[in-house]
XYZ file of C-alpha atoms in Angstrom:
769
model
C -22.046 -30.878 46.660
C -19.511 -31.380 49.427
C -17.834 -34.207 47.528
C -17.627 -32.074 44.361
C -16.054 -29.224 46.300
C -13.430 -31.554 47.803
C -12.649 -32.995 44.378
C -12.156 -29.426 43.078
C -9.747 -28.676 45.934
C -7.877 -31.894 45.225
C -7.533 -31.046 41.522
C -6.187 -27.557 42.257
C -3.807 -29.004 44.854
C -2.590 -31.497 42.294
C -1.897 -28.756 39.744
C -0.019 -26.711 42.303
C 1.920 -29.788 43.328
C 3.137 -30.458 39.801
C 3.950 -26.757 39.355
C 1.298 -25.986 36.779
C -1.920 -24.017 37.124
C -4.318 -23.479 34.206
C -5.706 -20.015 33.600
C -8.829 -19.225 31.623
C -7.173 -16.701 29.334
C -6.257 -18.001 25.884
C -4.063 -16.412 23.219
C -6.248 -14.563 20.718
C -6.227 -12.762 17.367
C -4.256 -15.495 15.599
C -2.710 -14.588 12.241
C -1.319 -16.875 9.573
C 1.416 -15.171 7.562
C 0.064 -11.802 8.751
C -3.486 -12.634 7.572
C -6.273 -12.321 10.135
C -8.788 -14.217 8.017
C -6.933 -17.125 6.441
C -9.919 -19.286 7.437
C -12.641 -17.147 5.811
C -14.724 -18.644 3.030
C -16.104 -16.051 0.588
C -18.289 -16.145 -2.488
C -17.954 -13.115 -4.781
C -16.453 -11.328 -1.809
C -19.284 -12.124 0.613
C -18.241 -14.045 3.747
C -20.073 -17.372 3.995
C -21.088 -19.040 7.239
C -18.909 -22.038 6.434
C -15.977 -23.655 8.218
C -12.952 -23.983 5.948
C -12.218 -27.653 5.290
C -10.933 -29.846 2.474
C -14.398 -30.527 1.128
C -15.159 -26.793 0.819
C -11.737 -26.210 -0.721
C -12.126 -28.957 -3.332
C -15.239 -27.358 -4.844
C -13.145 -24.468 -6.221
C -16.306 -22.417 -5.802
C -15.183 -20.049 -3.078
C -12.461 -17.449 -2.546
C -9.916 -18.457 0.069
C -7.074 -16.172 1.180
C -4.237 -18.590 0.475
C -0.774 -18.510 2.007
C 2.126 -17.799 -0.355
C 4.846 -19.744 1.449
C 5.390 -23.220 2.838
C 6.890 -21.738 5.999
C 4.234 -19.262 7.185
C 4.669 -16.907 10.092
C 2.280 -17.428 13.023
C 1.266 -14.505 15.263
C -0.900 -14.271 18.371
C -1.891 -11.747 21.038
C -1.719 -12.218 24.813
C -4.294 -11.081 27.335
C -3.599 -7.521 28.525
C -3.135 -8.780 32.105
C -0.111 -10.848 31.075
C 3.073 -9.028 31.916
C 5.421 -11.278 29.943
C 5.211 -14.743 28.425
C 8.347 -16.809 28.982
C 7.601 -19.660 26.581
C 4.982 -21.081 24.255
C 3.935 -24.251 22.452
C 2.550 -24.303 18.925
C 0.727 -27.212 17.266
C 0.030 -27.663 13.545
C -2.264 -30.503 12.484
C -3.773 -31.987 9.367
C -7.226 -32.194 10.965
C -9.341 -30.431 13.563
C -9.918 -33.751 15.337
C -6.199 -34.237 15.925
C -5.774 -30.618 17.003
C -8.639 -30.915 19.475
C -6.738 -33.848 21.011
C -3.685 -31.533 21.291
C -1.812 -33.527 18.668
C 0.364 -31.732 16.162
C 1.011 -34.440 13.582
C 2.795 -31.923 11.323
C 4.516 -29.937 14.030
C 4.575 -29.917 17.790
C 7.032 -27.182 18.656
C 7.365 -28.346 22.256
C 7.985 -25.698 24.849
C 9.941 -22.889 23.188
C 11.600 -20.579 25.676
C 10.965 -17.147 24.209
C 9.083 -13.944 25.008
C 8.067 -13.518 21.345
C 4.528 -13.793 20.070
C 5.406 -14.884 16.555
C 6.972 -18.024 15.146
C 7.920 -19.268 11.690
C 6.699 -22.743 10.829
C 9.361 -25.407 11.390
C 7.620 -28.756 10.969
C 7.066 -31.362 8.260
C 6.705 -30.120 4.701
C 3.248 -28.701 4.036
C 1.389 -29.601 0.865
C -0.440 -27.120 -1.327
C -4.229 -26.945 -1.669
C -4.838 -28.721 1.631
C -6.405 -27.273 4.786
C -4.217 -27.203 7.909
C -4.981 -26.073 11.460
C -2.865 -24.531 14.206
C -3.170 -23.273 17.763
C -0.944 -21.908 20.514
C -0.604 -21.735 24.291
C 1.907 -19.892 26.451
C 3.507 -19.839 29.892
C 3.818 -16.803 32.139
C 6.227 -17.885 34.844
C 6.598 -21.620 35.248
C 3.483 -22.059 37.355
C 1.055 -20.316 34.963
C -0.011 -21.817 31.649
C -2.805 -20.674 29.379
C -5.345 -22.849 27.675
C -4.779 -23.444 23.985
C -6.195 -20.827 21.646
C -9.056 -21.517 19.302
C -7.793 -23.213 16.102
C -6.958 -21.286 12.945
C -7.199 -22.840 9.469
C -5.074 -22.050 6.421
C -4.234 -23.279 2.924
C -0.948 -23.067 0.998
C -1.467 -21.767 -2.547
C -0.376 -24.098 -5.344
C 1.399 -21.090 -6.898
C 3.161 -20.195 -3.645
C 6.551 -19.942 -5.391
C 5.453 -17.117 -7.714
C 6.892 -14.431 -5.447
C 3.604 -12.983 -4.207
C 2.949 -12.096 -0.592
C 0.026 -13.562 1.307
C -2.967 -11.290 0.852
C -6.645 -11.558 1.653
C -9.342 -11.744 -0.973
C -11.550 -8.669 -1.242
C -14.591 -8.234 0.964
C -18.082 -7.377 -0.310
C -20.565 -5.859 2.146
C -24.161 -4.995 1.345
C -25.366 -1.546 2.376
C -28.877 -0.132 2.501
C -29.537 3.548 1.808
C -29.872 5.979 4.705
C -32.250 8.263 2.806
C -34.867 7.769 0.068
C -36.711 10.855 -1.161
C -39.598 10.497 -3.643
C -40.721 13.340 -5.895
C -43.607 12.225 -8.092
C -42.017 9.466 -10.232
C -38.404 10.322 -9.373
C -36.265 9.083 -6.479
C -33.183 10.527 -4.779
C -31.173 8.053 -2.667
C -28.287 8.711 -0.270
C -25.901 6.113 1.179
C -24.312 8.674 3.565
C -20.742 7.962 2.399
C -19.143 7.319 -0.962
C -17.669 3.881 -1.614
C -16.276 1.824 -4.469
C -19.254 -0.369 -5.090
C -21.637 -2.386 -7.188
C -25.330 -1.517 -7.363
C -28.451 -3.621 -7.782
C -32.057 -2.462 -7.685
C -35.351 -4.336 -7.569
C -37.893 -2.723 -9.852
C -41.431 -3.651 -10.766
C -43.119 -2.900 -14.071
C -46.495 -3.796 -15.568
C -45.027 -3.575 -19.072
C -41.723 -3.552 -20.886
C -40.458 -0.105 -19.963
C -37.282 1.814 -19.116
C -36.020 4.109 -16.355
C -33.064 6.437 -15.976
C -30.468 5.497 -13.349
C -27.751 7.947 -12.294
C -25.041 7.692 -9.640
C -22.576 10.287 -8.414
C -20.165 11.433 -5.744
C -21.542 14.973 -5.399
C -24.956 16.545 -5.065
C -26.071 20.073 -5.774
C -25.871 22.089 -2.577
C -29.207 22.432 -0.741
C -31.001 20.224 -3.289
C -31.735 16.512 -3.408
C -30.194 16.222 -6.836
C -26.930 14.707 -8.056
C -24.470 17.129 -9.603
C -24.283 15.881 -13.201
C -21.354 18.191 -14.059
C -19.091 17.959 -10.990
C -15.887 18.338 -12.999
C -13.192 16.103 -14.401
C -12.583 12.906 -12.350
C -15.399 13.573 -9.875
C -17.658 10.715 -10.806
C -21.101 10.915 -12.357
C -22.682 8.214 -14.496
C -26.119 7.920 -16.071
C -27.612 4.989 -17.954
C -30.988 3.880 -19.258
C -32.207 0.618 -17.795
C -34.675 -1.434 -19.781
C -37.262 -3.133 -17.576
C -38.921 -6.462 -18.056
C -42.502 -7.068 -17.090
C -42.884 -8.068 -13.447
C -40.549 -7.647 -10.441
C -36.829 -8.210 -11.088
C -33.415 -7.374 -9.664
C -31.192 -5.361 -12.006
C -27.433 -4.936 -11.570
C -25.976 -1.746 -13.023
C -23.079 -2.224 -15.437
C -20.306 0.321 -14.947
C -18.540 2.099 -17.800
C -14.993 1.248 -18.803
C -12.847 4.347 -18.454
C -10.889 4.513 -21.738
C -8.023 6.477 -20.195
C -7.552 4.002 -17.365
C -8.035 0.984 -19.614
C -5.047 2.012 -21.737
C -2.737 2.370 -18.751
C -0.693 -0.792 -18.265
C 0.142 0.163 -14.663
C -3.504 0.212 -13.594
C -4.512 -2.352 -10.975
C -7.341 -4.463 -12.372
C -10.250 -5.638 -10.267
C -10.344 -9.428 -9.725
C -12.859 -11.371 -11.783
C -14.774 -12.618 -8.734
C -15.656 -8.984 -7.938
C -15.784 -7.294 -11.306
C -15.769 -3.556 -11.962
C -16.679 -1.074 -9.231
C -17.582 2.614 -9.285
C -17.252 5.301 -6.593
C -20.562 6.894 -5.665
C -22.674 8.079 -2.752
C -25.927 9.150 -4.410
C -28.400 7.419 -6.721
C -31.227 8.896 -8.793
C -34.016 6.953 -10.447
C -36.220 8.850 -12.864
C -39.512 7.902 -14.518
C -40.237 5.005 -12.187
C -43.894 4.616 -11.342
C -43.459 1.918 -8.698
C -42.759 2.252 -5.003
C -39.167 1.936 -3.816
C -38.098 0.981 -0.280
C -34.696 0.491 1.320
C -35.059 -3.261 0.727
C -35.218 -2.665 -3.018
C -31.832 -1.024 -3.460
C -28.506 -2.549 -2.399
C -25.073 -1.043 -2.754
C -22.348 -3.667 -2.376
C -19.215 -1.960 -1.052
C -15.843 -3.484 -1.894
C -12.786 -3.133 0.300
C -9.920 -5.034 1.823
C -10.254 -6.665 5.243
C -10.966 -3.867 7.737
C -11.652 -4.045 11.464
C -13.811 -1.064 12.439
C -13.170 -1.802 16.120
C -9.385 -1.686 15.840
C -9.331 2.080 16.421
C -11.334 5.029 17.672
C -10.637 8.641 18.584
C -12.472 11.480 20.263
C -11.282 14.784 21.698
C -12.552 18.091 22.997
C -12.286 19.527 19.452
C -15.296 18.518 17.347
C -13.597 19.488 14.057
C -10.595 17.297 14.839
C -12.990 14.420 15.544
C -14.627 14.865 12.132
C -11.221 14.965 10.450
C -10.277 11.685 12.172
C -13.497 10.038 10.987
C -12.889 11.261 7.434
C -9.317 9.958 7.343
C -10.109 6.631 9.006
C -12.923 5.871 6.587
C -10.675 6.866 3.678
C -8.286 4.022 4.509
C -11.123 1.527 4.279
C -12.808 2.951 1.181
C -9.645 3.282 -0.910
C -8.529 -0.309 -0.264
C -11.064 -1.502 -2.861
C -8.599 -3.166 -5.251
C -6.291 -4.790 -2.701
C -3.382 -2.409 -3.334
C -2.579 1.135 -2.314
C -3.530 3.142 -5.392
C -3.680 6.873 -6.075
C -7.480 6.944 -6.336
C -10.024 6.328 -9.044
C -8.512 8.711 -11.583
C -5.653 6.338 -12.432
C -5.822 3.395 -9.982
C -2.037 3.221 -10.032
C 0.261 2.650 -7.039
C 2.630 5.550 -6.350
C 5.327 5.351 -3.708
C 4.554 8.557 -1.794
C 0.819 7.846 -1.877
C 1.512 4.343 -0.585
C 3.779 5.619 2.221
C 1.086 7.895 3.687
C -1.545 5.225 3.043
C 0.577 2.632 4.840
C 1.164 4.702 7.990
C -2.461 5.801 8.176
C -3.769 2.286 7.552
C -1.521 0.936 10.333
C -2.882 3.646 12.634
C -6.567 2.851 12.107
C -6.339 -0.925 11.642
C -3.634 -3.482 12.418
C -3.576 -4.774 8.834
C -0.254 -5.296 7.080
C -0.682 -7.530 4.041
C -2.106 -4.933 1.641
C 0.927 -2.785 2.353
C 3.326 -5.639 1.717
C 1.750 -6.455 -1.639
C 1.939 -2.771 -2.602
C 5.596 -2.568 -1.553
C 6.532 -5.534 -3.725
C 4.665 -4.042 -6.698
C 6.385 -0.666 -6.355
C 9.894 -2.103 -6.103
C 9.543 -3.424 -9.636
C 7.140 -0.862 -11.097
C 8.684 2.480 -10.100
C 7.274 5.891 -10.922
C 9.094 9.007 -12.118
C 9.735 11.360 -9.120
C 13.175 11.204 -7.530
C 11.784 11.351 -3.993
C 9.229 8.617 -4.678
C 12.064 6.103 -5.231
C 13.379 6.835 -1.746
C 9.992 6.134 -0.126
C 10.518 2.425 -0.874
C 13.019 2.411 1.988
C 10.704 4.163 4.434
C 7.893 1.738 3.619
C 10.140 -1.299 4.092
C 11.309 0.012 7.465
C 7.831 0.668 8.806
C 6.668 -2.731 7.556
C 9.424 -4.337 9.628
C 8.881 -2.073 12.630
C 5.145 -2.733 12.818
C 5.139 -6.458 11.926
C 8.444 -7.642 13.389
C 8.708 -9.792 10.259
C 12.062 -9.264 8.551
C 11.403 -11.452 5.497
C 10.747 -8.485 3.194
C 13.896 -6.569 4.106
C 15.941 -9.792 3.952
C 14.664 -10.765 0.520
C 14.859 -7.292 -0.997
C 17.824 -5.857 0.868
C 19.888 -5.445 -2.320
C 16.941 -3.779 -4.068
C 16.591 -1.338 -1.182
C 20.281 -0.464 -1.446
C 19.688 0.519 -5.078
C 16.645 2.583 -4.068
C 18.879 4.768 -1.850
C 19.971 6.452 -5.128
C 23.594 6.371 -4.046
C 24.311 5.926 -7.769
C 23.367 9.589 -8.186
C 25.782 10.834 -5.509
C 28.919 12.686 -6.569
C 32.094 13.718 -4.772
C 30.110 16.113 -2.549
C 28.023 13.243 -1.165
C 24.792 14.921 -2.363
C 22.576 13.478 -5.082
C 21.334 15.171 -8.231
C 19.393 14.075 -11.296
C 21.236 16.655 -13.410
C 24.849 15.446 -13.308
C 24.715 12.900 -16.118
C 24.456 9.861 -13.844
C 21.073 8.689 -15.140
C 22.366 6.022 -17.481
C 20.757 3.014 -19.139
C 22.400 0.769 -16.553
C 20.982 2.958 -13.762
C 17.459 2.616 -15.166
C 17.784 -1.148 -15.438
C 18.843 -1.386 -11.810
C 15.802 0.673 -10.804
C 13.533 -1.544 -12.969
C 12.557 1.331 -15.192
C 10.822 -0.391 -18.062
C 11.856 1.562 -21.153
C 14.976 3.509 -21.965
C 14.170 7.056 -23.017
C 13.503 10.603 -21.887
C 10.355 9.701 -19.942
C 12.358 7.350 -17.760
C 14.405 10.129 -16.213
C 13.903 10.701 -12.510
C 12.739 14.267 -11.863
C 12.607 16.065 -8.524
C 8.986 16.645 -7.509
C 9.099 18.414 -4.083
C 5.276 18.602 -4.060
C 2.361 18.237 -6.449
C 1.044 19.755 -8.551
C 3.930 21.888 -9.700
C 2.203 23.165 -12.850
C 1.239 26.776 -13.093
C -2.455 27.584 -13.560
C -3.934 27.165 -17.049
C -3.459 30.358 -19.072
C -0.369 31.396 -17.123
C -0.456 34.170 -14.530
C -3.462 36.098 -15.821
C -5.707 35.163 -12.934
C -3.392 34.088 -10.121
C -5.759 35.189 -7.367
C -8.206 32.468 -8.299
C -5.560 29.729 -8.221
C -3.647 30.956 -5.184
C -6.397 32.257 -2.933
C -5.585 34.260 0.176
C -3.877 31.500 2.196
C -0.579 31.138 0.369
C 1.888 33.172 -1.636
C 2.671 31.112 -4.741
C 0.823 29.080 -7.383
C 1.383 25.354 -7.408
C 1.870 23.392 -4.187
C 5.611 23.766 -3.593
C 5.663 27.204 -1.962
C 7.547 28.801 -4.845
C 10.360 26.251 -4.641
C 13.354 27.215 -6.800
C 14.683 24.057 -8.449
C 18.453 23.791 -8.687
C 21.109 21.273 -9.645
C 21.193 20.149 -5.990
C 17.862 20.345 -4.205
C 17.384 20.537 -0.430
C 14.180 18.463 -0.271
C 15.577 15.527 -2.254
C 18.783 15.450 -0.242
C 16.994 15.643 3.111
C 14.991 12.557 2.171
C 18.187 10.931 0.856
C 19.873 11.573 4.225
C 16.912 10.131 6.140
C 16.866 6.977 4.032
C 20.587 6.380 4.520
C 20.013 6.489 8.297
C 17.205 3.964 7.972
C 19.378 1.700 5.822
C 21.934 1.765 8.631
C 19.225 0.501 11.027
C 18.168 -2.212 8.591
C 21.764 -3.317 8.063
C 22.353 -3.487 11.822
C 19.236 -5.589 12.412
C 20.216 -7.940 9.591
C 23.734 -8.311 10.959
C 25.388 -6.565 7.991
C 27.973 -4.685 10.023
C 30.156 -3.484 7.147
C 27.160 -2.078 5.295
C 25.946 -0.354 8.455
C 29.310 1.386 8.834
C 29.235 2.454 5.180
C 25.742 3.909 5.456
C 26.815 5.795 8.580
C 29.820 7.166 6.733
C 27.611 8.222 3.806
C 24.974 10.071 5.838
C 27.516 11.825 8.050
C 29.181 13.172 4.897
C 25.781 14.179 3.485
C 24.911 16.124 6.646
C 28.130 18.138 6.554
C 27.705 18.975 2.871
C 23.970 19.590 3.246
C 24.399 22.327 5.837
C 27.334 23.780 3.923
C 25.328 23.899 0.695
C 21.806 24.786 1.805
C 21.839 26.445 5.230
C 21.931 30.215 5.493
C 24.421 30.901 8.334
C 22.798 34.097 9.593
C 19.263 32.750 10.045
C 19.837 28.994 10.243
C 17.113 28.517 7.606
C 17.428 26.207 4.600
C 17.580 27.491 1.030
C 15.898 25.470 -1.728
C 19.128 24.868 -3.637
C 22.789 25.714 -3.907
C 22.426 28.908 -5.942
C 19.229 30.459 -4.590
C 18.313 32.336 -1.453
C 14.659 31.324 -1.701
C 13.451 29.486 1.369
C 10.350 27.368 0.952
C 8.331 25.710 3.674
C 9.272 22.413 2.035
C 13.045 22.802 2.199
C 12.826 23.643 5.881
C 10.224 21.087 6.978
C 11.992 18.181 5.219
C 15.316 19.156 6.778
C 13.670 19.431 10.199
C 11.714 16.187 9.893
C 14.761 14.130 8.902
C 17.063 15.533 11.590
C 19.332 17.824 9.616
C 18.762 21.028 11.595
C 21.325 21.713 14.362
C 19.713 22.071 17.777
C 20.516 25.780 17.994
C 18.572 26.411 14.769
C 15.474 24.321 15.501
C 13.382 27.136 16.977
C 13.836 29.593 14.085
C 13.136 26.833 11.544
C 9.958 25.823 13.402
C 8.914 29.472 13.558
C 9.500 29.859 9.819
C 7.592 26.791 8.658
C 4.766 27.672 11.042
C 4.561 31.153 9.541
C 3.912 29.631 6.112
C 0.574 28.127 7.168
C -0.446 25.234 4.939
C 1.708 26.133 1.937
C 2.122 22.481 1.001
C -0.262 19.984 -0.570
C -2.094 17.170 1.182
C 1.028 15.054 0.540
C 3.416 17.598 2.019
C 1.240 17.922 5.117
C 2.548 14.530 6.297
C 6.087 15.907 6.587
C 4.948 19.309 7.861
C 2.927 17.802 10.711
C 5.643 15.319 11.668
C 8.219 18.112 11.864
C 5.935 20.256 14.043
C 4.977 17.534 16.533
C 8.553 16.326 16.898
C 9.956 19.787 17.536
C 7.788 21.414 20.165
C 5.030 22.845 17.950
C 2.286 20.311 18.623
C -0.316 22.971 19.325
C 0.246 24.511 15.902
C 0.039 21.044 14.346
C -3.312 20.397 16.027
C -4.631 23.754 14.854
C -3.667 22.929 11.267
C -5.482 19.581 11.455
C -8.579 21.189 12.970
C -8.553 24.327 10.799
C -11.623 25.537 8.911
C -9.637 27.315 6.225
C -9.866 26.437 2.539
C -6.566 24.530 2.736
C -7.736 22.104 5.390
C -9.307 18.707 5.914
C -12.493 20.348 7.113
C -12.730 21.954 3.684
C -12.908 18.466 2.162
C -15.884 17.738 4.424
C -17.419 21.124 3.626
C -16.878 20.461 -0.082
C -19.048 17.371 0.264
C -16.497 14.577 0.107
C -16.590 11.646 2.545
C -13.154 10.360 1.482
C -9.991 12.464 1.577
C -9.409 14.410 -1.618
C -6.413 14.630 -3.921
C -5.990 18.328 -3.130
C -7.287 20.881 -0.651
C -9.798 22.229 -3.129
C -10.632 22.083 -6.811
C -9.138 25.574 -7.079
C -5.652 24.101 -6.577
C -6.013 21.022 -8.790
C -8.847 21.247 -11.341
C -8.538 17.531 -12.243
C -8.623 16.248 -8.645
C -10.586 13.225 -7.567
C -12.465 12.706 -4.289
C -10.884 9.429 -3.206
C -7.152 9.798 -2.568
C -5.736 8.191 0.568
C -2.611 10.363 0.290
C -4.788 13.117 1.730
C -5.278 11.162 4.972
C -2.185 12.162 6.970
C -4.107 13.064 10.190
C -5.074 9.408 10.649
C -1.467 8.512 11.420
C -0.385 11.873 12.820
C -3.101 11.802 15.509
C -2.037 8.296 16.558
C 1.730 8.445 16.107
C 2.510 12.051 16.973
C -0.366 13.758 18.808
C -1.258 10.793 21.029
C 2.337 9.648 20.611
C 1.684 5.898 20.247
C 4.422 4.279 18.172
C 6.376 1.003 18.106
C 10.011 1.428 19.104
C 11.042 -2.184 18.561
C 10.074 -4.530 15.711
C 6.659 -6.104 16.045
C 5.573 -3.474 18.599
C 7.143 -5.557 21.357
C 8.075 -2.241 22.915
C 5.962 0.873 22.343
C 6.265 4.555 23.157
C 3.323 6.562 24.487
C 4.080 10.276 24.422
C 0.899 12.399 24.260
C 1.258 15.938 22.918
C -2.304 17.237 22.976
C -1.567 20.978 22.985
C -4.469 23.018 24.354
C -7.055 20.239 24.097
C -8.933 19.502 27.299
C -9.051 15.787 26.608
C -8.311 13.204 23.947
C -9.033 9.487 23.914
C -7.597 6.939 21.487
C -7.788 3.250 20.738
C -5.288 1.872 18.251
C -4.057 -1.634 17.520
C -0.717 -3.263 16.787
C 0.135 -6.784 15.747
C 0.920 -7.251 19.455
C -2.513 -6.099 20.622
C -4.811 -3.189 21.404
C -3.602 0.021 23.073
C -5.905 2.477 24.861
C -4.769 5.992 25.728
C -6.858 8.670 27.424
C -5.551 12.129 28.369
C -7.178 15.004 30.171
C -5.661 18.190 31.499
C -6.264 21.556 33.053
C -3.854 24.289 34.061
C -2.804 22.428 37.221
C -2.872 18.742 36.337
C -2.423 16.110 33.662
C -3.974 12.630 33.793
C -3.081 9.723 31.550
C -4.883 6.385 31.484
C -3.341 3.643 29.343
C -3.956 -0.010 28.674
C -0.964 -1.900 27.300
C -1.211 -5.332 25.616
C 0.091 -8.402 27.390
C 3.794 -9.076 26.870
C 4.401 -5.526 25.608
C 6.702 -3.049 27.314
C 5.580 0.573 27.400
C 7.782 3.641 27.547
C 5.722 6.597 28.757
C 6.682 10.246 28.352
C 4.511 12.872 30.040
C 4.603 16.662 30.271
C 5.754 18.299 33.487
C 3.554 21.235 34.452
C 5.060 24.377 35.917
C 5.365 24.647 39.662
C 5.563 22.066 42.418
C 4.154 18.720 41.288
C 3.945 15.092 42.228
C 3.536 12.148 39.878
C 1.439 9.105 40.804
C 1.269 5.662 39.214
C -1.913 3.753 40.125
C -2.128 5.879 43.266
C 1.499 5.355 44.332
C 3.894 8.291 44.489
C 6.839 8.011 42.109
C 10.231 9.475 42.824
C 10.973 10.825 39.358
C 12.939 13.822 38.207
C 12.085 15.615 34.986
C 14.272 15.527 31.890
C 13.723 18.373 29.434
C 10.450 19.259 31.207
C 9.124 15.716 30.841
C 8.621 12.682 33.037
C 9.945 9.385 31.655
C 8.434 6.104 32.857
C 10.182 3.054 31.461
C 9.338 -0.650 31.698
C 5.595 -0.197 32.082
C 4.135 -3.610 31.263
C 0.803 -5.062 30.143
C -2.358 -3.967 31.927
C -4.157 -0.792 32.959
C -2.199 2.157 34.310
C -3.297 5.494 35.735
C -0.682 8.256 35.753
C -1.504 11.532 37.473
C 0.571 14.677 37.589
C -0.758 17.236 40.035
């Protein structure tokens, strides 16, 4: 024992002597071209307990998430105790054996001096349809070096040059029912939540017989019975299943929706999965056998989703339920591998995808489904004017969250077209009604057919349509919580519209940022010139001088919630007018749709009205997220209630704004440099007693916990290794002191807030008392 101890001392002394000391912490959460699971082997969506290798690959039996470039991007995460890596070494090998010997026969990067935790491949040319392996280690100061990470496998697709982005194959997960109720020879089955799924049942019969099988999204209130007439687009399906003698498994065949099948923009399910159907409940009638939970399996289909990437709880139980609803919605609606509008059409729409993207990023650090959706939408645009502009917002957030500029580099010229500068006139504002929508304009936008239906039309919010039958029964369609029918707060459409031009202004500012980061200085100056001119003309055209509020258009005095919240959210309201605008949009309640709520909540949280924003998210009114839960849906709905959109469906991710608002605005956790290398943490929890969040970036997991009373505020955070945090905390009234991990800080407040910069990886306790 003594000899062993001395040998250990000698080894450590040797390492110190040569200036190198191994630590036990390895890089983790490796990604290949943004994919977390490039090494997964699946069969019909089910993950197999198999190691990806060339033999497995050659069978062509399994689904592999293949890389769509010969120069993939590699990402990794550092341990949270690491303040800053100063360099790293990356190895890529043709075999695990070579990699285990620390030999990169395809690429040994050597020691790269950089604080980044991503690297584009820069070795020998990679072949397609061959398994490769990579791993990484890093240095923190010269004397500290990590062990190498575990290896990660990947395959380059033989069709890598087709222009696709690397995306994962869909995941199939078997679920058992949470409730089985038997009534004589009938069964009622509940899976607790709706999902896009397949269904198989094991049934036993002593003769050739048949049973009735029904599935649905809704049940009749207070009864264990599926609602067979839930309304248009709320799913219910019944079929007769013929039984064979003996015990057999039966898979239910889903109907083809004729309306969807005729739509060429619909996203088809891949053949290895087949058709899916959204349902929560199952009924089996006229079955004389016994049925247990082992006899019925629902196979849920979704994109890769890490349940542990996020969590949230607060002192408001309704807010907690809303979070759970919105988080699950991101998982459930990812069933086809793209951001689609729901089951009614299964079509990607830009505004839907924008809210879906932000909310997906908030609940899971997954970026490839967004990138595939972005590419699709660039070349398959929809009709609303504003929707075109959302391409730019999506591209920016993709870059901000991933740190990967390949999308904005490749499609920079397309994004310039999507600014709609072609619709601007001498005023600097844009309009769809000035004769500038030409055939050449449509071709540039990739509109597919010349004609009236190709025209861009201002949407503001949806639906715009008046209730069926006109104004004969407005009370039913409006309810008591808003003033106007439709979802645009009585917006008066004009030649120049305030909502469209606010979004136009915001996108020009983002294009300036993109141009700067891509080194396009002249373009950046032009975009700056454009948006400065737009702001001057915007206020001149739309702002009422006496009140500071924004009119809907140039020749109307009507002031909608939408005109004012868009102007506020995109930074068009002068500082002196912010308070009256906030007061006005707050007075309108929830006069916007589930889509508009994204902009409403952002404008409130960013302009001192966080408490009102929290109350809207946790409201129990009809126009609230709690109403979706009360209605019986387990996925966010297309509208607040069937009253406001009779053809709604129960599976629209564009209704999930609180998922990202709680993370980005209420808990205030956002990236402020590409790849979340630097993050902001600025909690705005209003009157809540406490709130606790876990969220994840490509750079690692962030934990934030706040609690407060009238005299103190406490913030606990955990920041990923190599990430710099910028903390902003509220300053309470009266004499206070601020402590960081027990040490007094000499900080002065700015605008009634404490600002702590350069807070690095690890756990931090901030107390204000």
